[in-house]
Amino acid sequence: MPDLLHDLFFDYTLRTVALGAAILGIVSGTLGSYAVLRRQSLLGDAISHAALPGIALAFLLTGSKAPLVLVLGAAVAGWLGTLLVMGVVRSTRVKFDSALGIILSVFFGIGLVLLTFIQKREDATQAGLDKFLFGQAATILAQDVVTMAALGGVALLLMLLFWKELKLLSFDPEFGSTLGFPIRALDILLTTLLVIAIVVGLQMVGVVLMSALVVAPAVAARQWTDRLGLMIALAGGFGALAGVSGAVISSTAARLPTGPLIVLCASALVLISLCFAPNRGIVWHALRQRRNRRRLHVEGEVIP
Amino acid sequence: MLATTTATAHPITVRDLTVAYHDRAVLWDVDLDVPRGVLMAIVGPNGAGKTTLIKAILGLVPVVAGQVRIEGKPLAEVRRRVAYVPQRGSVDWDFPTSVLDVVMMGRYGALGWIRRPGHRERQAALDALEQVGMRDFAGRQISQLSGGQQQRVFLARALVQDAAIYLMDEPFQGVDATTERTIVGLLRDLRSAGKTVVVVHHDLQTVPEYFDWVTLLNVRKIASGPVEEVFTPELLRRTYGGHIAFLGQPDQDGTVAAVAGGEE
């Protein structure tokens, strides 16, 4: 254990990976809270899957594998995919979940086709794009972490700036609209922030598992508090905790994948929260029920 | 045609309003003038377009044709003059926030972008909660409220808007007796203060007691005017298409107590 802690601060690779995982956990946990509260948990899944063809196209168009270029491609594609979902829901009778399913698989399918095409090309310098499928934390560099921090920081700043407007959008959008706030524009703003949160994590966790980091920290945090600010802060904290724990655990043995371990850590936090959180937790519920039953039982004996 | 902006313009003027959801007309060619200072009920059978009418007045649903004017102007120019109380079932009451926080949302429009609510907004919200008898619940998490309390929180949120025109969607739906009395008192206070109040209402029996103006709606506007003139068996029968039972005889001023068939 002391060795692990020592490595966390002094081993370059582990330190970089842990820092990146922490940033990704904070950003996705924080912004994922809105998706969970708005019952759009699966939006993250659509965004991350829709990002894949963007990564491939960005590489095909520029020939560059610079993270910033690929992340930009991912962001544009993820954003377009989400706008398409919103557009389909608004202009047809197709429901949100169906629209999500369609767009997600179409974009992901195109992404896989493009990836295969890139891999079969003569110039075999391409290898490595498939790391975006399941993530490859070990390849992350200090400059990637700086990129992640900058993007995530901007997203979090915007969220804090528009705190009141986003709360209104999440709780009662129609009422917000009667107050004169452009609800559709706010919806697009929030979705854009979520897109940023997701592309920040793609390189580490991959498109397939990324949505878990959007949903899990927020669901865990919701169990512990009834205040929006606290919930969002907690979700960020849980995300960071899951990120760092996943990175550290994966460093303890060879060939343990970081991304999936981060997701498992986040899931463990959900499980713990669902069981032990006061008020909402299962254990707490059971204890209260037993206490009530015993009290009723006693009173029942006193009153014949 | 529409009167242009004058001091005497009606609080709400609706002309030729048609709204459709997927080919089906929900409102058809509705004309409506709501005079200043009335307490007006909108009644009609389920699916008559009552909610759609106030949502169209608020610009919340796309209209196929027609025009809405608030005090003679487009809504966008006079938004601060209008407050809205949606059906309480329209939001998630498990949202992590407090009663005070929800009520302060009524001030968000006046605050504008980015500025956060401060001491003044807090005080306004507490005063409004006092008015609806919920002062002690200010710090309460909203998921702990009963249906009637939820409704009163929504009313308080509209009160802090300090508007001239209040549009309420089924504020009496499924509330307890205490809340019903509170709301009736509140509606009368608003009228005494010179506000115009429009309420989507379900319970025909209480219309003559609670309101002084009524609009009968069934996709088309059947009639609109003072309760004593409009709330008659003949017009009600036309609104509800015969599915209606009358309790007792019409009283002296011609109004009736009636129960619509097929209502929940």
XYZ file of C-alpha atoms in Angstrom:
568
model
C 0.000 0.000 0.000
C 2.699 2.572 0.884
C 4.423 1.495 -2.338
C 1.288 2.231 -4.313
C 0.991 5.642 -2.756
C 4.649 6.275 -3.466
C 4.154 5.242 -7.094
C 1.042 7.393 -7.395
C 3.163 10.471 -6.763
C 6.531 9.498 -8.207
C 5.946 6.974 -10.987
C 5.540 9.083 -14.137
C 3.187 6.732 -15.993
C 0.951 5.987 -13.044
C 0.880 9.616 -12.005
C -0.124 10.732 -15.493
C -2.757 8.035 -15.864
C -4.207 8.681 -12.405
C -4.329 12.426 -13.010
C -6.047 11.924 -16.360
C -8.516 9.479 -14.814
C -9.266 11.925 -12.008
C -9.963 14.740 -14.454
C -12.174 12.562 -16.608
C -14.014 11.327 -13.515
C -14.675 14.845 -12.218
C -15.886 16.195 -15.558
C -18.094 13.263 -16.536
C -19.481 12.792 -13.021
C -20.368 16.462 -12.717
C -22.006 16.938 -16.095
C -23.492 13.436 -16.065
C -25.589 14.530 -13.071
C -27.735 16.660 -15.357
C -28.244 13.775 -17.791
C -29.351 11.525 -14.921
C -31.677 14.145 -13.405
C -33.255 14.827 -16.797
C -33.822 11.091 -17.344
C -31.483 11.166 -20.306
C -28.917 8.771 -18.880
C -28.490 7.009 -22.198
C -27.682 10.235 -24.011
C -24.073 9.707 -22.948
C -24.096 6.318 -24.642
C -25.336 7.860 -27.873
C -22.759 10.645 -27.769
C -19.818 8.331 -27.147
C -20.820 5.808 -29.814
C -21.566 8.592 -32.286
C -18.080 9.973 -31.674
C -16.335 6.971 -33.254
C -16.784 7.900 -36.950
C -15.586 11.397 -36.051
C -12.310 9.999 -34.775
C -11.833 7.913 -37.911
C -12.768 10.772 -40.254
C -10.514 13.215 -38.429
C -7.615 10.798 -39.003
C -8.533 10.166 -42.662
C -8.825 13.872 -43.413
C -5.733 15.108 -41.603
C -3.539 12.009 -41.432
C -2.747 13.096 -37.906
C -3.088 11.089 -34.747
C -2.617 14.069 -32.468
C -5.091 13.646 -29.610
C -6.467 17.151 -30.037
C -7.338 16.502 -33.702
C -9.007 13.165 -32.942
C -10.860 14.551 -29.925
C -12.131 17.425 -32.050
C -13.408 14.952 -34.651
C -15.039 12.929 -31.884
C -16.689 16.021 -30.453
C -18.120 17.157 -33.788
C -19.526 13.705 -34.608
C -20.882 13.164 -31.073
C -22.489 16.571 -31.140
C -24.060 15.998 -34.571
C -25.374 12.625 -33.455
C -27.046 14.156 -30.420
C -28.566 17.017 -32.396
C -29.940 14.404 -34.785
C -31.545 12.545 -31.886
C -33.117 15.777 -30.618
C -34.243 16.664 -34.149
C -35.810 13.248 -34.791
C -37.725 13.406 -31.494
C -38.990 16.901 -32.239
C -40.011 16.431 -35.854
C -41.294 12.842 -35.964
C -43.349 10.540 -33.781
C -40.288 8.465 -32.935
C -39.707 8.446 -29.172
C -36.469 9.469 -27.467
C -35.238 5.942 -26.678
C -35.884 4.664 -30.208
C -34.236 7.689 -31.809
C -31.276 7.146 -29.514
C -31.013 3.486 -30.476
C -31.132 4.245 -34.178
C -28.634 7.114 -34.244
C -26.265 5.346 -31.860
C -26.013 2.194 -33.943
C -25.884 3.978 -37.307
C -23.005 6.212 -36.193
C -21.213 3.365 -34.430
C -21.622 1.176 -37.529
C -20.124 3.859 -39.755
C -17.308 4.235 -37.246
C -16.503 0.520 -37.311
C -16.552 0.451 -41.128
C -14.141 3.391 -41.253
C -11.846 1.855 -38.648
C -11.667 -1.409 -40.596
C -11.022 0.525 -43.790
C -8.172 2.433 -42.132
C -6.627 -0.764 -40.771
C -6.651 -2.470 -44.178
C -4.844 0.382 -45.905
C -1.329 -0.050 -47.258
C 0.354 2.508 -45.025
C 0.164 0.682 -41.769
C 1.014 3.662 -39.608
C -2.613 3.843 -38.564
C -2.643 1.252 -35.817
C -3.827 2.638 -32.545
C -7.117 4.171 -33.539
C -8.889 1.106 -32.200
C -7.744 2.106 -28.725
C -10.741 4.429 -28.813
C -13.030 1.407 -28.776
C -12.097 0.218 -25.286
C -9.658 2.904 -24.254
C -5.948 2.592 -23.553
C -4.976 4.544 -20.522
C -1.330 3.506 -20.539
C -0.620 5.410 -23.751
C -1.705 8.697 -22.218
C 0.901 11.466 -22.065
C 1.288 14.522 -19.914
C 0.240 16.732 -22.824
C -2.979 14.686 -23.199
C -3.742 15.333 -19.563
C -3.235 19.055 -20.137
C -5.670 18.919 -23.080
C -8.205 17.034 -20.955
C -7.869 19.513 -18.097
C -8.291 22.506 -20.396
C -11.383 21.129 -22.152
C -12.947 19.853 -18.949
C -12.165 23.089 -17.142
C -13.942 25.152 -19.786
C -16.993 22.868 -19.592
C -17.137 23.110 -15.799
C -16.724 26.897 -15.870
C -19.617 27.234 -18.303
C -21.719 24.982 -16.096
C -21.020 27.175 -13.053
C -21.674 30.340 -15.027
C -25.092 29.134 -16.213
C -25.898 27.327 -12.953
C -29.299 28.909 -12.435
C -30.347 28.526 -16.074
C -29.305 24.864 -16.211
C -31.163 24.143 -12.977
C -34.293 25.698 -14.479
C -33.827 23.691 -17.678
C -33.483 20.462 -15.712
C -36.361 21.005 -13.283
C -39.074 22.781 -15.275
C -38.161 23.706 -18.869
C -41.664 24.884 -19.796
C -41.777 27.302 -16.909
C -38.300 28.485 -17.876
C -39.580 29.122 -21.362
C -42.432 31.285 -20.042
C -39.814 33.349 -18.185
C -38.230 34.119 -21.543
C -35.182 31.830 -21.386
C -34.359 30.187 -24.745
C -34.833 26.641 -23.530
C -33.782 24.942 -26.749
C -30.521 26.880 -26.824
C -29.880 25.967 -23.191
C -30.606 22.343 -24.034
C -28.012 22.493 -26.788
C -25.525 24.187 -24.449
C -25.937 21.477 -21.818
C -25.655 18.747 -24.442
C -22.487 20.370 -25.786
C -20.990 20.358 -22.294
C -21.857 16.676 -21.996
C -20.189 16.044 -25.372
C -17.014 17.713 -24.052
C -17.147 15.596 -20.890
C -17.405 12.455 -22.963
C -14.709 13.136 -25.558
C -12.352 14.050 -22.729
C -12.573 10.459 -21.520
C -12.689 8.557 -24.815
C -8.942 7.926 -25.105
C -8.804 6.412 -21.620
C -12.090 4.559 -21.322
C -13.243 4.119 -24.922
C -16.583 4.701 -26.636
C -18.147 1.464 -25.401
C -17.815 2.029 -21.656
C -17.692 5.811 -21.456
C -21.401 6.231 -20.739
C -20.978 4.324 -17.469
C -18.836 7.178 -16.155
C -21.557 9.650 -17.085
C -24.275 7.758 -15.234
C -22.664 5.870 -12.340
C -21.122 8.715 -10.262
C -24.333 10.748 -10.549
C -26.539 7.830 -9.498
C -24.249 7.116 -6.551
C -24.191 10.787 -5.513
C -27.991 11.119 -5.721
C -28.360 8.541 -2.944
C -26.479 10.656 -0.410
C -28.041 14.083 -0.794
C -31.176 16.003 -1.730
C -29.354 19.152 -2.772
C -28.381 19.795 -6.361
C -25.078 21.537 -5.625
C -23.949 18.870 -3.208
C -25.052 16.095 -5.552
C -23.039 17.518 -8.435
C -19.972 18.069 -6.261
C -20.252 14.531 -4.870
C -20.676 13.085 -8.363
C -17.468 14.827 -9.406
C -15.726 13.464 -6.309
C -17.001 9.929 -6.909
C -15.910 10.148 -10.534
C -12.418 11.204 -9.493
C -12.271 8.486 -6.827
C -13.309 5.827 -9.346
C -10.774 7.153 -11.862
C -7.818 7.147 -9.483
C -8.750 3.792 -7.891
C -9.120 2.202 -11.303
C -5.752 3.548 -12.399
C -3.996 2.404 -9.228
C -5.559 -1.086 -9.242
C -4.660 -1.612 -12.886
C -1.051 -0.706 -12.097
C -0.776 -3.498 -9.522
C -0.680 -6.236 -12.145
C 0.321 -6.512 -15.745
C -2.398 -6.568 -18.418
C -5.150 -5.227 -16.214
C -7.056 -2.740 -18.427
C -7.461 0.689 -16.836
C -10.691 1.852 -18.515
C -12.840 -1.133 -17.546
C -11.387 -1.058 -14.024
C -12.405 2.604 -13.654
C -15.916 1.641 -14.716
C -15.958 -1.234 -12.221
C -14.842 1.090 -9.433
C -17.624 3.519 -10.327
C -20.107 0.637 -10.282
C -18.852 -0.424 -6.855
C -19.534 3.114 -5.617
C -23.081 2.850 -6.952
C -23.579 -0.474 -5.188
C -22.254 0.870 -1.883
C -24.407 3.988 -2.169
C -27.574 2.050 -3.021
C -27.038 -0.129 0.045
C -25.730 2.194 2.710
C -26.747 5.772 1.940
C -28.943 7.255 4.679
C -32.616 7.787 3.777
C -32.405 6.161 0.367
C -30.179 3.157 1.050
C -31.544 -0.386 1.153
C -29.957 -1.201 4.517
C -31.261 2.005 6.043
C -34.740 1.196 4.746
C -34.663 -2.297 6.185
C -33.487 -1.022 9.575
C -36.199 1.588 9.708
C -38.834 -0.941 8.747
C -37.698 -3.317 11.475
C -37.714 -0.526 14.033
C -41.229 0.491 13.006
C -42.461 -3.078 13.128
C -41.043 -3.616 16.576
C -42.591 -0.402 17.849
C -45.992 -1.295 16.392
C -45.674 -4.740 17.874
C -44.990 -3.371 21.340
C -47.837 -0.882 21.101
C -50.092 -3.658 19.849
C -49.462 -5.577 23.073
C -50.163 -2.619 25.271
C -53.407 -1.830 23.508
C -55.460 -5.022 23.488
C -59.755 43.132 -35.898
C -57.109 43.375 -33.213
C -57.074 46.603 -31.325
C -53.644 48.120 -31.479
C -51.844 49.034 -28.315
C -54.051 51.147 -26.135
C -54.425 51.586 -22.442
C -57.717 49.759 -22.708
C -56.379 46.683 -24.486
C -57.624 43.441 -22.953
C -55.096 41.527 -20.851
C -55.514 38.592 -23.220
C -56.793 38.675 -26.788
C -56.884 35.556 -28.927
C -57.858 35.636 -32.602
C -58.479 32.723 -35.013
C -56.287 30.412 -32.927
C -55.852 26.922 -34.351
C -53.509 24.342 -32.825
C -52.997 20.797 -34.098
C -51.072 17.757 -32.916
C -50.255 15.517 -35.876
C -53.189 16.361 -38.191
C -55.710 16.441 -35.353
C -57.059 19.855 -34.450
C -56.891 20.424 -30.698
C -58.102 24.008 -30.913
C -60.109 25.245 -33.852
C -60.478 28.911 -34.732
C -60.712 30.180 -31.175
C -61.446 33.859 -30.509
C -61.221 35.015 -26.910
C -61.155 38.295 -25.029
C -60.341 38.197 -21.339
C -61.281 41.487 -19.643
C -59.131 43.012 -16.923
C -59.685 41.936 -13.339
C -61.769 38.833 -13.949
C -61.404 35.458 -12.319
C -62.038 33.218 -15.284
C -62.460 29.446 -15.466
C -61.841 27.510 -18.659
C -64.045 24.425 -18.602
C -64.774 21.686 -21.075
C -64.547 17.890 -21.428
C -61.279 15.953 -21.474
C -59.387 16.584 -24.665
C -61.203 19.877 -25.226
C -57.914 21.751 -25.514
C -58.069 23.635 -22.206
C -54.412 23.115 -21.335
C -53.419 23.671 -24.957
C -55.219 27.017 -24.934
C -53.215 28.422 -22.042
C -50.021 26.890 -23.411
C -50.698 28.564 -26.746
C -51.287 31.881 -24.968
C -47.886 31.360 -23.298
C -46.191 30.463 -26.578
C -45.387 26.935 -25.365
C -46.997 25.072 -28.264
C -46.636 25.817 -31.975
C -49.799 27.298 -33.458
C -51.047 26.499 -36.956
C -52.813 29.808 -37.340
C -53.985 32.740 -35.299
C -52.669 35.374 -33.013
C -52.291 35.977 -29.293
C -51.871 39.423 -27.772
C -51.108 40.248 -24.165
C -52.254 43.769 -23.286
C -52.281 44.418 -27.013
C -48.662 43.342 -27.534
C -46.844 40.171 -28.526
C -46.003 38.022 -25.501
C -42.246 38.466 -25.944
C -42.566 42.192 -25.216
C -44.563 41.787 -22.007
C -43.364 38.487 -20.541
C -42.834 39.939 -17.070
C -46.577 40.708 -16.959
C -47.566 37.036 -17.200
C -47.148 34.254 -14.633
C -47.767 30.565 -15.248
C -48.740 27.789 -12.848
C -48.282 24.476 -14.688
C -49.948 21.209 -13.710
C -47.991 19.926 -10.774
C -47.569 16.558 -12.466
C -45.466 18.199 -15.167
C -42.230 18.096 -13.155
C -40.207 15.498 -11.290
C -40.808 16.137 -7.575
C -37.873 13.896 -6.735
C -35.544 16.553 -8.161
C -32.887 17.377 -5.559
C -33.939 20.860 -4.492
C -35.733 22.689 -1.702
C -39.097 24.451 -1.518
C -37.433 27.867 -1.195
C -35.284 27.160 -4.243
C -38.285 26.286 -6.409
C -40.172 29.409 -5.340
C -37.151 31.612 -6.087
C -37.249 30.312 -9.676
C -40.166 32.723 -10.125
C -37.616 35.559 -9.873
C -35.236 34.116 -12.480
C -36.909 35.998 -15.330
C -36.486 39.361 -13.585
C -32.905 38.454 -12.610
C -31.949 37.759 -16.207
C -28.886 35.823 -17.318
C -26.221 34.524 -14.954
C -27.132 36.681 -11.932
C -27.905 34.512 -8.918
C -30.837 35.000 -6.550
C -29.794 36.893 -3.429
C -31.301 38.271 -0.252
C -34.128 40.147 -1.979
C -35.258 37.082 -3.954
C -35.080 35.002 -0.801
C -37.286 37.444 1.060
C -39.810 37.591 -1.790
C -39.959 33.797 -1.853
C -40.470 33.590 1.911
C -43.269 36.169 1.713
C -44.981 34.215 -1.058
C -44.672 31.001 0.969
C -46.267 32.831 3.896
C -49.190 33.762 1.631
C -49.839 30.133 0.723
C -49.329 28.925 4.300
C -46.052 27.154 3.590
C -43.557 29.423 5.366
C -42.426 26.602 7.647
C -41.669 24.376 4.693
C -39.101 26.696 3.091
C -36.146 24.436 3.831
C -38.006 21.226 3.057
C -36.882 18.926 0.252
C -39.609 18.971 -2.421
C -39.962 15.175 -2.552
C -41.389 15.301 0.983
C -44.424 17.383 0.004
C -48.007 16.185 -0.387
C -49.882 16.932 -3.596
C -51.617 19.944 -2.097
C -48.332 21.307 -0.763
C -46.699 20.863 -4.172
C -49.525 22.884 -5.676
C -49.076 25.663 -3.134
C -45.346 25.787 -3.862
C -46.124 26.279 -7.544
C -48.595 29.047 -6.647
C -45.976 30.742 -4.484
C -43.531 30.560 -7.392
C -46.067 32.401 -9.571
C -46.759 34.948 -6.809
C -43.114 36.042 -6.620
C -43.297 36.832 -10.324
C -45.542 39.735 -9.320
C -47.331 39.610 -12.660
C -50.569 41.228 -13.880
C -51.947 38.120 -15.561
C -51.972 34.656 -14.001
C -52.531 31.487 -16.038
C -53.086 28.355 -13.978
C -53.474 24.797 -15.202
C -55.732 22.710 -12.954
C -54.573 24.125 -9.611
C -57.405 22.263 -7.836
C -56.525 18.874 -9.304
C -56.255 16.302 -6.525
C -55.608 18.718 -3.653
C -56.794 18.479 -0.060
C -59.526 20.686 1.422
C -57.037 23.014 3.154
C -55.217 23.666 -0.086
C -58.470 24.208 -1.957
C -59.519 26.872 0.552
C -56.077 28.478 0.387
C -56.182 28.616 -3.398
C -59.698 30.075 -3.485
C -58.658 32.765 -1.006
C -55.563 33.470 -3.046
C -57.520 33.780 -6.299
C -59.824 36.320 -4.655
C -56.871 38.269 -3.276
C -55.378 38.413 -6.750
C -58.643 39.686 -8.202
C -58.955 42.346 -5.487
C -55.442 43.452 -6.384
C -56.666 44.053 -9.938
C -54.949 41.011 -11.467
C -56.474 38.950 -14.223
C -56.618 35.239 -13.464
C -57.356 32.419 -15.903
C -57.769 28.934 -14.479
C -58.215 25.620 -16.284
C -60.844 23.995 -14.116
C -62.333 20.527 -13.906
C -65.046 20.712 -11.303
C -68.203 22.200 -12.788
C -69.958 22.298 -9.411
C -67.639 24.921 -7.994
C -67.552 27.217 -11.026
C -70.332 29.618 -9.916
C -68.894 29.775 -6.404
C -65.231 30.356 -7.292
C -65.319 32.315 -10.544
C -67.042 35.360 -12.037
C -66.171 34.689 -15.671
C -66.143 31.453 -17.636
C -65.094 30.146 -21.036
C -66.706 26.964 -22.313
C -64.360 25.115 -24.615
C -64.582 21.985 -26.689
C -61.954 22.347 -29.415
C -64.003 25.356 -30.507
C -64.980 28.099 -28.121
C -68.613 27.492 -27.231
C -69.116 30.639 -25.169
C -67.250 33.088 -22.972
C -68.577 35.689 -20.586
C -69.924 36.337 -17.084
C -70.812 33.132 -15.235
C -74.476 34.126 -14.852
C -74.844 34.511 -18.619
C -72.672 31.680 -19.907
C -72.865 28.917 -17.326
C -76.324 27.719 -18.433
C -77.669 24.186 -18.972
C -78.119 24.850 -22.672
C -74.519 26.001 -23.271
C -73.062 23.344 -20.981
C -74.962 20.665 -22.861
C -73.512 22.013 -26.066
C -70.008 21.949 -24.571
C -70.229 18.439 -23.182
C -72.325 16.983 -25.984
C -75.133 15.714 -23.776
C -72.881 13.693 -21.434
C -73.905 15.749 -18.491
C -76.189 15.423 -15.502
C -77.677 18.399 -13.724
C -78.081 18.381 -10.004
C -81.324 20.097 -9.081
C -82.991 22.988 -10.780
C -81.282 26.078 -12.049
C -81.308 28.665 -9.276
C -82.689 32.179 -9.588
C -79.811 33.729 -11.498
C -79.964 30.969 -14.059
C -76.728 29.180 -13.138
C -76.701 25.493 -12.389
C -74.772 22.936 -10.457
C -73.741 20.310 -12.924
C -71.615 17.221 -13.087
C -70.071 16.250 -16.366
C -70.223 12.622 -17.356
C -67.026 10.780 -18.150
C -64.855 12.898 -15.877
C -62.384 11.371 -13.492
